[in-house]
GROMACS .gro file of C-alpha atoms in nm:
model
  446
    1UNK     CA    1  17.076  -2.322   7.130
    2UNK     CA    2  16.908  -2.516   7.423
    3UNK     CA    3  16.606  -2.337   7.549
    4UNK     CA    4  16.679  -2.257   7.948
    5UNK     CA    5  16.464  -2.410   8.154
    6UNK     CA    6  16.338  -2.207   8.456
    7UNK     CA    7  16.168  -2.382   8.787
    8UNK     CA    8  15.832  -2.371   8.820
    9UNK     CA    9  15.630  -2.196   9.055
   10UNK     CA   10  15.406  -2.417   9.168
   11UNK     CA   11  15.411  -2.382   9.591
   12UNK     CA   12  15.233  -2.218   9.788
   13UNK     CA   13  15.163  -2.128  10.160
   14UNK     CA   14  15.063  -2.471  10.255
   15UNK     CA   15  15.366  -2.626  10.092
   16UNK     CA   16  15.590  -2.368  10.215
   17UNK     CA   17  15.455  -2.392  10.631
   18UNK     CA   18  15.466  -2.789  10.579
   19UNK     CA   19  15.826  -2.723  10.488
   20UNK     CA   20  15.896  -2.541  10.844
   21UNK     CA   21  15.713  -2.767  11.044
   22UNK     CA   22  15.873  -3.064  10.890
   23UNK     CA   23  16.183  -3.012  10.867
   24UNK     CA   24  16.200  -2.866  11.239
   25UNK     CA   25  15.947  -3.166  11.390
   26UNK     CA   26  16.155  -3.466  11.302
   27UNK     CA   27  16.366  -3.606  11.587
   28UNK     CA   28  16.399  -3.321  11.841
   29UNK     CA   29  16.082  -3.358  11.993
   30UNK     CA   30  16.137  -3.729  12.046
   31UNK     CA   31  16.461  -3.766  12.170
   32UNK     CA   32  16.612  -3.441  12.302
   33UNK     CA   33  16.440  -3.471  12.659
   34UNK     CA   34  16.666  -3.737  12.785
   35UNK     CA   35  16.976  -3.457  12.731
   36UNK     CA   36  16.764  -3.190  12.860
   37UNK     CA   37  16.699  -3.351  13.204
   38UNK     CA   38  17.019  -3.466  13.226
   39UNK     CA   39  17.139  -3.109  13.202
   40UNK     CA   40  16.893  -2.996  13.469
   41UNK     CA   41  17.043  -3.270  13.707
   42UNK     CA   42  16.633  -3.474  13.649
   43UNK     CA   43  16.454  -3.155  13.773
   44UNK     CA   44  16.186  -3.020  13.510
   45UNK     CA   45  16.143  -2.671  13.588
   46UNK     CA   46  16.469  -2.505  13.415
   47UNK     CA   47  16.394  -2.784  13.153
   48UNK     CA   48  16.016  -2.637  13.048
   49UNK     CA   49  16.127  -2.310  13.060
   50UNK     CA   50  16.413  -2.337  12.794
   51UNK     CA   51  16.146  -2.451  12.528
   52UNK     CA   52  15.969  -2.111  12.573
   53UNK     CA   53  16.301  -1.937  12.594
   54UNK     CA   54  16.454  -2.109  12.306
   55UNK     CA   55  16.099  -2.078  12.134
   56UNK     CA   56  16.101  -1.729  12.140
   57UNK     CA   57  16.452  -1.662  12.032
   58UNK     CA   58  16.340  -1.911  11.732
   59UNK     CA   59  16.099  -1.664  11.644
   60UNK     CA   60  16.256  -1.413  11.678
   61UNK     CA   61  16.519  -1.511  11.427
   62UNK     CA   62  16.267  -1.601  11.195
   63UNK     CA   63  16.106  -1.282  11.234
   64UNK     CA   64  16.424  -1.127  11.130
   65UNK     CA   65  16.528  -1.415  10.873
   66UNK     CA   66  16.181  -1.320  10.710
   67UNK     CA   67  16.311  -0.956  10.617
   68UNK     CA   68  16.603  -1.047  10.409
   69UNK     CA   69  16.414  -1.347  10.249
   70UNK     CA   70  16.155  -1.124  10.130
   71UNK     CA   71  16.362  -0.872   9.991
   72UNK     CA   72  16.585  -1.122   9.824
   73UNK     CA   73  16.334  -1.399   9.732
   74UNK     CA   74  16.580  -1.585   9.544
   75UNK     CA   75  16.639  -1.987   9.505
   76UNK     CA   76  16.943  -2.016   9.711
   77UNK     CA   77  16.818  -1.876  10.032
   78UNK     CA   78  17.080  -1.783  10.247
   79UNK     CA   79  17.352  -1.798   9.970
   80UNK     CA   80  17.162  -1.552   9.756
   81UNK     CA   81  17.115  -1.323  10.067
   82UNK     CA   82  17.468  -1.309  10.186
   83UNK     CA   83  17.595  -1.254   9.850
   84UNK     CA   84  17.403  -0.936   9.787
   85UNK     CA   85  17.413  -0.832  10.146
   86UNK     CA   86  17.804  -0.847  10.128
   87UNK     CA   87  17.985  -0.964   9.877
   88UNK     CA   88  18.034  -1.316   9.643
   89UNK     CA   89  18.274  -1.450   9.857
   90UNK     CA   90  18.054  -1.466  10.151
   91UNK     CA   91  17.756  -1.635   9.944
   92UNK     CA   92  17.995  -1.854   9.857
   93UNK     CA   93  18.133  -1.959  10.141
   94UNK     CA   94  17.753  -2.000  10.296
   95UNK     CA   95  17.652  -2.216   9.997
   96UNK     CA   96  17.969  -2.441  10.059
   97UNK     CA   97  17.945  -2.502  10.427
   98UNK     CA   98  17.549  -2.590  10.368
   99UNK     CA   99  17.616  -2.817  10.044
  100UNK     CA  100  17.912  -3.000  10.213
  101UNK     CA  101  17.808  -2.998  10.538
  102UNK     CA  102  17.490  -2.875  10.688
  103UNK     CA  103  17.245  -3.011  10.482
  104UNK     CA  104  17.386  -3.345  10.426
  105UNK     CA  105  17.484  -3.363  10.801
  106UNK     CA  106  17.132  -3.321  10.868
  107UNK     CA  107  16.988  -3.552  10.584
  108UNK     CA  108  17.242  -3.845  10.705
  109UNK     CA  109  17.133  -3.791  11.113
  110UNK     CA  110  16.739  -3.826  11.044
  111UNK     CA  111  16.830  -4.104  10.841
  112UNK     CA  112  17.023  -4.258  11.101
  113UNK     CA  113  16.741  -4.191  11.311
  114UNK     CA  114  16.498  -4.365  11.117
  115UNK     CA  115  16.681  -4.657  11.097
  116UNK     CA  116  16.767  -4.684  11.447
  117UNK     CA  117  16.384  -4.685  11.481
  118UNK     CA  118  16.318  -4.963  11.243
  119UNK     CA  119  16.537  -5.173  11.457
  120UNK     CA  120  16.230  -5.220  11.680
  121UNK     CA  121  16.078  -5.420  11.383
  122UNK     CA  122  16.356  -5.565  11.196
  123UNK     CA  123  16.628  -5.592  11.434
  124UNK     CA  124  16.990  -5.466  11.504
  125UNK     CA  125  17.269  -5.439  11.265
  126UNK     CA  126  17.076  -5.275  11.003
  127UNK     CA  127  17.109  -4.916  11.070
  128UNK     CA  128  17.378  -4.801  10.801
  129UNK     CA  129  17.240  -4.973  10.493
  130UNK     CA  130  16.871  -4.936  10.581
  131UNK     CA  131  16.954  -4.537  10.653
  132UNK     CA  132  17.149  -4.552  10.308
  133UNK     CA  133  16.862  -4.701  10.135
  134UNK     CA  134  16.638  -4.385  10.284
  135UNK     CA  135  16.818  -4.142  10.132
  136UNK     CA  136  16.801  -4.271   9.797
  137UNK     CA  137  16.447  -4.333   9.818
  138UNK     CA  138  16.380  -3.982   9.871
  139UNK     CA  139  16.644  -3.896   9.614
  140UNK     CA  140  16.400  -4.050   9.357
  141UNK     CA  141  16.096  -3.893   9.462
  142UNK     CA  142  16.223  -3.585   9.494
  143UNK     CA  143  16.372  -3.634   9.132
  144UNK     CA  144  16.004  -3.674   9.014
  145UNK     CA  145  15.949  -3.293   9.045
  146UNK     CA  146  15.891  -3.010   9.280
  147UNK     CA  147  15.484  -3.136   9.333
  148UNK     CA  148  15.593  -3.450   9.441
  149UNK     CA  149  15.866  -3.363   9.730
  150UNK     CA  150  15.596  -3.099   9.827
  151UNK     CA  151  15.309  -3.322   9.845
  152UNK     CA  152  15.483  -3.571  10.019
  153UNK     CA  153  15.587  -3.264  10.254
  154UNK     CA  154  15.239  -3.200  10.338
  155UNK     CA  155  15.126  -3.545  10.372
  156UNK     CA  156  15.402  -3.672  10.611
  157UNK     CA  157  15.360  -3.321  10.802
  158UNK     CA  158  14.986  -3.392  10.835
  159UNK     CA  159  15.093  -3.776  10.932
  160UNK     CA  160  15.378  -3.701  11.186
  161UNK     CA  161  15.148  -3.479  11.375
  162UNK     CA  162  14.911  -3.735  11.449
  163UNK     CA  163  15.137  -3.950  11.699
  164UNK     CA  164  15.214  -3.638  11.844
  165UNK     CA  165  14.836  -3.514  11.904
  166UNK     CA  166  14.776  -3.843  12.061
  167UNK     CA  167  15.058  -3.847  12.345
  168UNK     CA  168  14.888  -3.525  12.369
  169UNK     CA  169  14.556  -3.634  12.487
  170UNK     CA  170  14.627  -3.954  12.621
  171UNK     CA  171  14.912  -3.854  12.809
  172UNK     CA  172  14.711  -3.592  12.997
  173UNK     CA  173  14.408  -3.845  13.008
  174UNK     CA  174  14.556  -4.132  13.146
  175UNK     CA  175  14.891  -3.949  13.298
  176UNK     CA  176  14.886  -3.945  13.707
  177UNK     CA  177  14.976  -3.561  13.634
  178UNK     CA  178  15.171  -3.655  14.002
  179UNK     CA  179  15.481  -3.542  13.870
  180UNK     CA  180  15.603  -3.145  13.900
  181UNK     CA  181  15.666  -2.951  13.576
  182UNK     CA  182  15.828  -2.637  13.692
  183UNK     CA  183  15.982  -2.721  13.994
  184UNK     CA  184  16.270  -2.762  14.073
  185UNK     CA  185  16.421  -2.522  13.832
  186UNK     CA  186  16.771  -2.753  13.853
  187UNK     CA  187  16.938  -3.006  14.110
  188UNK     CA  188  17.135  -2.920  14.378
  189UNK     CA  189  17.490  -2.769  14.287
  190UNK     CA  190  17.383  -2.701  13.950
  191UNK     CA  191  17.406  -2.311  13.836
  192UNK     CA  192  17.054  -2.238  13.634
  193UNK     CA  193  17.256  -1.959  13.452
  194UNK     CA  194  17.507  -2.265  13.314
  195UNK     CA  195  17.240  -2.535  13.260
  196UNK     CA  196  17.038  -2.264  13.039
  197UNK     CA  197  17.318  -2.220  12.821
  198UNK     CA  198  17.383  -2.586  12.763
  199UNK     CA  199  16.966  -2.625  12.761
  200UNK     CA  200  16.914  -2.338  12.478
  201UNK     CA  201  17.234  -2.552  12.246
  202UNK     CA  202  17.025  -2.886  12.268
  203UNK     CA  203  16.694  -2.746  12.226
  204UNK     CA  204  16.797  -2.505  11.916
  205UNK     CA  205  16.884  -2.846  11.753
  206UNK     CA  206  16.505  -2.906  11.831
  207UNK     CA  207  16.390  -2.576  11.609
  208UNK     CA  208  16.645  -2.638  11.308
  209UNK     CA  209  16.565  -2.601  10.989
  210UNK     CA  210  16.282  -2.327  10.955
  211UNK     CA  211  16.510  -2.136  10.723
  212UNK     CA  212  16.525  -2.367  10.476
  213UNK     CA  213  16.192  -2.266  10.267
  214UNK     CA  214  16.352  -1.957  10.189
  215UNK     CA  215  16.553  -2.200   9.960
  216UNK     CA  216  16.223  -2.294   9.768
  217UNK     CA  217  16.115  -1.917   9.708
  218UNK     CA  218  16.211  -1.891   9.309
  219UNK     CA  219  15.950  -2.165   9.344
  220UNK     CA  220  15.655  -1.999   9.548
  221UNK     CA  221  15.378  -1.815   9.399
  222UNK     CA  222  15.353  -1.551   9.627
  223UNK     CA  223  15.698  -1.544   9.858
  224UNK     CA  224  15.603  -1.177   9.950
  225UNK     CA  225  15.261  -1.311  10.085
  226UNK     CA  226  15.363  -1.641  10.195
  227UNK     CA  227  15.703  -1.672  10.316
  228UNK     CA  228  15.653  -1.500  10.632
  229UNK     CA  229  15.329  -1.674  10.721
  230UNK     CA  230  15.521  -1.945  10.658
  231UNK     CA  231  15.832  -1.900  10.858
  232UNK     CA  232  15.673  -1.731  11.149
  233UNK     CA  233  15.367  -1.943  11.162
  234UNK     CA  234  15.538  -2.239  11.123
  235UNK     CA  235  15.791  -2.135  11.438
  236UNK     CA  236  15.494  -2.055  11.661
  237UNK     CA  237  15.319  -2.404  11.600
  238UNK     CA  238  15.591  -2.582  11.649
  239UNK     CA  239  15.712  -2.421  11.986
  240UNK     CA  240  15.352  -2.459  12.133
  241UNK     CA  241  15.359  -2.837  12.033
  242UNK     CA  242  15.706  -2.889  12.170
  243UNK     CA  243  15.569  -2.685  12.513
  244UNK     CA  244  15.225  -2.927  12.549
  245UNK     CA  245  15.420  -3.210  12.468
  246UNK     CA  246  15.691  -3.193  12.729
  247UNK     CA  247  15.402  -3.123  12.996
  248UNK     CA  248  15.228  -3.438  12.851
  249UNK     CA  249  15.550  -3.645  12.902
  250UNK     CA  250  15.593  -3.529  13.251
  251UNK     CA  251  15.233  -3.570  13.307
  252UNK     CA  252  15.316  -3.974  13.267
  253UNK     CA  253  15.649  -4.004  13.377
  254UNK     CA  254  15.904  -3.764  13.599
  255UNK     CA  255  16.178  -3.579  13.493
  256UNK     CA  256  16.454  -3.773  13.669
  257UNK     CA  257  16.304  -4.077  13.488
  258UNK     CA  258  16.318  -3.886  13.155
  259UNK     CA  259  16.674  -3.816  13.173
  260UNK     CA  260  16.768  -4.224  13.151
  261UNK     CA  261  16.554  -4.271  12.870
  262UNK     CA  262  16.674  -4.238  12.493
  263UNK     CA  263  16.316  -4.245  12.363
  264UNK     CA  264  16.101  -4.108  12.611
  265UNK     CA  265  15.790  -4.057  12.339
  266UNK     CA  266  15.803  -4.442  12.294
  267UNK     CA  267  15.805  -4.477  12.660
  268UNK     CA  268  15.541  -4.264  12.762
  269UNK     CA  269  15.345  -4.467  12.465
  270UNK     CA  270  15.437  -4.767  12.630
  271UNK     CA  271  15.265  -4.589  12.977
  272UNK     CA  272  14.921  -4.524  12.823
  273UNK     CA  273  14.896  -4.806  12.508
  274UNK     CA  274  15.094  -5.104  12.657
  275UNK     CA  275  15.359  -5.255  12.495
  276UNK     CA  276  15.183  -5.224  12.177
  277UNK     CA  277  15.173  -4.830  12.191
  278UNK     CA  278  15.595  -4.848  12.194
  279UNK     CA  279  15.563  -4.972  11.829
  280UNK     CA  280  15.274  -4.744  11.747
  281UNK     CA  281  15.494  -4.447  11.856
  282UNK     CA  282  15.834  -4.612  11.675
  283UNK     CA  283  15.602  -4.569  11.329
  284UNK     CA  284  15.504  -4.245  11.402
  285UNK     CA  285  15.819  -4.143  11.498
  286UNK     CA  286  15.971  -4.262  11.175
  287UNK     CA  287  15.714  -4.109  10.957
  288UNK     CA  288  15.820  -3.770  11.115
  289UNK     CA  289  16.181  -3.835  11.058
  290UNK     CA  290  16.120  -3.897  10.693
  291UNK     CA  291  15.928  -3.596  10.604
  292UNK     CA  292  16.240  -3.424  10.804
  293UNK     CA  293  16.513  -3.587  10.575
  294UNK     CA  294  16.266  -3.527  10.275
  295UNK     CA  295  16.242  -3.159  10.328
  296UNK     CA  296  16.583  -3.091  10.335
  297UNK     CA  297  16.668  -3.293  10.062
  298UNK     CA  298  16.420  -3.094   9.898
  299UNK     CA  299  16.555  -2.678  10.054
  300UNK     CA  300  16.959  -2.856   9.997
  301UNK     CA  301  16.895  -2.942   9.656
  302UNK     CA  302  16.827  -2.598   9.570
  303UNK     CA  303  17.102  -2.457   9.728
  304UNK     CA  304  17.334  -2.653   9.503
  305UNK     CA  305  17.140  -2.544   9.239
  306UNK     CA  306  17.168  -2.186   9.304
  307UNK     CA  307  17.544  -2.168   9.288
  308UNK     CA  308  17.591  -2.414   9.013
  309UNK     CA  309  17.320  -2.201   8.800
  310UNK     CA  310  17.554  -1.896   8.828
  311UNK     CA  311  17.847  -2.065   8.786
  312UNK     CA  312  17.991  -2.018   9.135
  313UNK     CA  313  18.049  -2.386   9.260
  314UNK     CA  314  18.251  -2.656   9.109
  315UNK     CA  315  18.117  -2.874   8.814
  316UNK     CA  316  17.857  -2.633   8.802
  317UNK     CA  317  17.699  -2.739   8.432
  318UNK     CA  318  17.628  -3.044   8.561
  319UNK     CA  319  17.481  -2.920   8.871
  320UNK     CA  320  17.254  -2.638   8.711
  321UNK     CA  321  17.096  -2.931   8.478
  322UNK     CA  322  16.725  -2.962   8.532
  323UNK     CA  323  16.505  -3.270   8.444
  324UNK     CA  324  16.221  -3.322   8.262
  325UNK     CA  325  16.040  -3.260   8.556
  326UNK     CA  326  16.230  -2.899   8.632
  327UNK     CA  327  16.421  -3.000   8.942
  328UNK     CA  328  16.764  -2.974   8.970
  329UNK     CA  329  16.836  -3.367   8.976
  330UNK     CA  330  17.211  -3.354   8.969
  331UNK     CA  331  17.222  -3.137   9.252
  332UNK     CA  332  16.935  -3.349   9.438
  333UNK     CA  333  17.164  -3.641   9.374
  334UNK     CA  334  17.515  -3.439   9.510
  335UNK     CA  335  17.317  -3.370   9.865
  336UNK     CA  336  17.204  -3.647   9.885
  337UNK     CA  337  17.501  -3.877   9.817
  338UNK     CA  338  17.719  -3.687  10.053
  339UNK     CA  339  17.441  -3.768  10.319
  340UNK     CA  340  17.473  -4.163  10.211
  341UNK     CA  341  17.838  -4.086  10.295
  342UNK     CA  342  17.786  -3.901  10.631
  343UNK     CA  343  17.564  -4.211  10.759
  344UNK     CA  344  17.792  -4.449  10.720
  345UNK     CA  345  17.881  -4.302  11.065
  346UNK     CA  346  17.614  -4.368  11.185
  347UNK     CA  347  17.594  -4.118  11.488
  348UNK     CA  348  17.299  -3.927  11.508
  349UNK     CA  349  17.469  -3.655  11.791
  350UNK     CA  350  17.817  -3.630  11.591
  351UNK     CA  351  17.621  -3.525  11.283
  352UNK     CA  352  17.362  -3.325  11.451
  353UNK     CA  353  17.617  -3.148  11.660
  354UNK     CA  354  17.842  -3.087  11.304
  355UNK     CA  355  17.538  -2.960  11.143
  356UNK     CA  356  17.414  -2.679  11.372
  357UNK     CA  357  17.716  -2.525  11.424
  358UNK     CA  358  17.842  -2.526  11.035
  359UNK     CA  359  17.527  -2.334  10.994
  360UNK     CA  360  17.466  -2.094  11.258
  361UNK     CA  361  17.763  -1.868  11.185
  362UNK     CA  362  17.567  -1.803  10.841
  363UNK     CA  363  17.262  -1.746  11.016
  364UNK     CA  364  17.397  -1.475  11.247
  365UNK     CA  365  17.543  -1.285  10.950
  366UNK     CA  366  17.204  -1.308  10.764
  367UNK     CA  367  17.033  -1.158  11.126
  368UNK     CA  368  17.329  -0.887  11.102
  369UNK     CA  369  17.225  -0.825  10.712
  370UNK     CA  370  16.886  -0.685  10.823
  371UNK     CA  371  17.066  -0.421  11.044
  372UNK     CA  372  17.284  -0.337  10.736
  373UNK     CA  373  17.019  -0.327  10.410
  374UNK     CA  374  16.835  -0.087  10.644
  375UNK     CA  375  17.150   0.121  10.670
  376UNK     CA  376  17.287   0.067  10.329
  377UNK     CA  377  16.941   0.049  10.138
  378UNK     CA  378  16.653   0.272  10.380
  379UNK     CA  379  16.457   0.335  10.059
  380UNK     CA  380  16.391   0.039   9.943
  381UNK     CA  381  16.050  -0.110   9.902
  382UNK     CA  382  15.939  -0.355  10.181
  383UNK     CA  383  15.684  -0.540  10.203
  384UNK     CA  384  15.743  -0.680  10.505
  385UNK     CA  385  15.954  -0.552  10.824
  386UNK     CA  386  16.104  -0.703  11.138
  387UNK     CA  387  15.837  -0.566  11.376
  388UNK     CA  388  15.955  -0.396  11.721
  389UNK     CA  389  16.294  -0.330  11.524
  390UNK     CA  390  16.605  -0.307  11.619
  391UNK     CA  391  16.491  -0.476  11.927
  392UNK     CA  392  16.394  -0.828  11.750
  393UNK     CA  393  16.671  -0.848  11.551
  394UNK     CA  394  16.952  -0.763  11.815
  395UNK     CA  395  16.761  -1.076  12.049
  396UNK     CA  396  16.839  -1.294  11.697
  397UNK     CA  397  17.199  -1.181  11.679
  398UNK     CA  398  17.295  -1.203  12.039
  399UNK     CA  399  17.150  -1.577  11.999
  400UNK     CA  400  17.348  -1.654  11.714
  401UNK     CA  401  17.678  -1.570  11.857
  402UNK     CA  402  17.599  -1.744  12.182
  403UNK     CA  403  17.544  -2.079  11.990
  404UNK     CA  404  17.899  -2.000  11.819
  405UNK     CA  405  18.082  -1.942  12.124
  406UNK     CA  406  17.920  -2.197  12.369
  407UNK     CA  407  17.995  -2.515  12.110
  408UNK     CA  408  18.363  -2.348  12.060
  409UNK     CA  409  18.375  -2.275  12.382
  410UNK     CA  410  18.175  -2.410  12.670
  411UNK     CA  411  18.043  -2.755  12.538
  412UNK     CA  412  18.351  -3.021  12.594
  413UNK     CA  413  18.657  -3.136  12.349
  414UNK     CA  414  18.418  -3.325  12.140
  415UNK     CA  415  18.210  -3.028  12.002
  416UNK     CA  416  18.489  -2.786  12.018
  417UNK     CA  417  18.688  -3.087  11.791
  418UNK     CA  418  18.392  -3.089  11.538
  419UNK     CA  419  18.332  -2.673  11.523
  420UNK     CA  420  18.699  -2.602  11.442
  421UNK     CA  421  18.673  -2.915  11.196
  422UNK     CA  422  18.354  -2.694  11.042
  423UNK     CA  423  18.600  -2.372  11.048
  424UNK     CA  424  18.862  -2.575  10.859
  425UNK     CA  425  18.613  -2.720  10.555
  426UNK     CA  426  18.496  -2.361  10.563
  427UNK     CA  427  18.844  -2.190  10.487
  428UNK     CA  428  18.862  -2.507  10.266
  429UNK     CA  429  18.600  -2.342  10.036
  430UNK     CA  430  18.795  -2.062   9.972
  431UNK     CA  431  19.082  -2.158   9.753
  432UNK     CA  432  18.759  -2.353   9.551
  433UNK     CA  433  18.603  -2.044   9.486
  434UNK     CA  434  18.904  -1.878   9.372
  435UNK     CA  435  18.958  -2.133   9.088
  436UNK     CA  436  18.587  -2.178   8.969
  437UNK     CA  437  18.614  -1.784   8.979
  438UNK     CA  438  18.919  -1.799   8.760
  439UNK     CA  439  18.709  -2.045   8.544
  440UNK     CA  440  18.419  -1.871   8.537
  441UNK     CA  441  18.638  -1.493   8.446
  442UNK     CA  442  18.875  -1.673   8.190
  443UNK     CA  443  18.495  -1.793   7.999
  444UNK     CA  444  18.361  -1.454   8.040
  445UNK     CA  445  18.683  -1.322   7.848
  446UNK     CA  446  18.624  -1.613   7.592
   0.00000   0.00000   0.00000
């Protein structure tokens, strides 16, 4: 018999915060002001205060997500939560929509990104191979073993923070700081109350991916101790660098400005360093990006893992296979080559918009799980609780299932198009489950 191979713990709090902050700090920051102003009809006010609004609900969902993922400190994450929470068929379906969709969706977009960026150096017509190319790169270094995607996790967290620092300081150094931040809250005949909504959608595209290290916590040390320092602290960083940042932009250039641009970093860059300070920025900007795409290449993988290890998704032998390193390098390469697929698109909003909402119905149900394990389980051990409860948690479910309804609802035929699209691949995954279930009872039997 083949000796099982088991993954390694090897990460720890540093890896696992590094995984928050970069897989949430990779385009958002960079490019989602130009929406956001253009919401607010150019005026900044309405626009500053949905980062701390959307901020807070972050953290309060991670607050929340930090429960479960404790409790259940499986690889899978959210697929291993749901499961018990529920029932199979609801891990399932969770591990489906973020292995066909989500996480690919997401790896393809920050590729795109990237690519777009390079552009500035290499020129146009480039984007689709060049964001191909990006993916498989970090295919093979993430194939060299756990250390090695979480090193280069850290480094390009450490890296993409730097560009970010410096708009920082220079923009408040050598910004006129002539321009209002927080007024006007919105343009005239605009309703605050219906630019919020539409504000809070764009920016929570801005905060995804914190969940994903509760993917990687069969491979942290301590996951009682570290995960929610790691989720939480990692939220709270990145919502006061996404606050000082948007002052610092406004600080050089005005909100109505800001709303025509589709790189305002780069232009602000261009402001206080010259021309040369455009392509200064475009570097940074792709270094963040790349740690983005790494990390959930890296929190995917695992997901794929985690079903095909107990059988529950399609070809899942060759999925549950690990390395000589101990990663899962068949299901590295699955994510992954469905992202290649995805950017031959080559729309960053299309797959950014198809990503958030394929995942945030999942998300909402994990919120909802807390709620329930306290019902259906009040004596077991935790080691960590959702603090001011029920209060935190009902502020994480209420923002779940406005993100559902407002991009079925309330956000135009494109992004109602693409969420019942999401629905369909979802229902989709559940005649697949009932045959590799079949499989999986008629081997059982065997």
């Amino acid at each position: 018999m083949e000796q099982k191979k088991e993954l390694k713990r090897n990460l720890g709090v540093a890896t696992a915060m590094a995984l928050v902050v970069g897989c949430v700090i990779g385009s958002g920051v960079f490019f989602k002001p130009q929406a956001i102003y253009t919401a607010t009809g150019g005026a900044p006010g309405l626009g500053m205060i949905a980062w701390v609004i959307t901020g807070l609900a972050s953290i309060a969902a991670a607050l929340t997500f930090a429960e479960v993922a404790i409790m259940i400190p499986k690889t899978g994450g959210m697929v291993a939560y749901l499961e018990e929470i529920y029932n199979p068929v609801v891990g399932f379906l969770a591990g489906w929509v973020q292995t066909i969709l989500f996480y690919p969706a997401m790896i393809s977009a920050l590729a795109v990104v990237c690519a777009q960026q390079a552009g500035l150096f290499i020129g146009d017509g480039f984007t689709v191979p060049l964001a191909i190319g990006i993916i498989i790169l970090i295919i093979l270094l993430n194939n060299l073993g756990s250390k090695v995607g979480g090193s280069i996790q850290v480094i390009f967290t450490v890296c993409k923070l730097i560009p970010l620092v410096l708009l920082m300081v220079f923009g408040f150094v050598k910004g006129s700081g002539a321009n209002p931040i927080f007024s006007p809250m919105v343009g005239d005949g605009l309703s605050p109350a219906v630019v919020l909504g539409q504000l809070m959608v764009a920016i929570l595209f801005a905060f995804e991916g914190w969940t994903g290290v509760g993917a990687i916590a069969g491979e942290m040390k301590n996951p009682s101790r570290d995960l929610p320092i790691a989720i939480v602290g990692g939220v709270s960083v990145i919502m006061g660098v996404y606050f000082i940042i948007n002052i610092a932009y406004l600080w050089v250039i005005p909100a109505s400005e800001l709303a025509t641009l589709t790189a305002p970093a780069s232009a602000v860059a261009l402001k206080v360093f010259g021309d040369i300070g455009g392509k200064i920025i475009s570097v940074g900007i792709m270094i963040s990006v790349f740690g983005a795409c790494n990390g959930f290449v890296l929190s995917g993988s695992r997901v794929a893992y985690s079903l095909a290890a107990e059988g529950n998704f399609p070809f899942g032998r060759n999925l549950a296979k690990l390395n000589n390193a101990q990663v899962p390098t068949n299901s590295i390469i699955l994510v992954g080559g469905i992202g290649c697929i995805y950017a031959i698109s080559g729309q960053f909003n299309l797959l950014t918009d198809l990503a958030v909402f394929s995942s945030w119905t999942f998300y909402t149900l994990t919120f909802i799980g807390v709620m329930k394990l306290r019902k259906d389980r009040p004596d077991a051990v935790r080691t960590y609780k959702v603090p001011l409860y029920p209060i935190v948690p009902i502020i994480a479910v209420v923002s779940g299932v406005y993100v559902i309804i407002n991009q079925l609802f309330m956000s135009g035929l494109q992004s109602t198009v693409l969420s019942v699209g999401s629905i369909i691949i979802m229902l989709v995954g559940l005649p697949v489950y009932t045959v590799v279930k079949k499989k999986k009872d008629k081997k059982k039997l065997q």
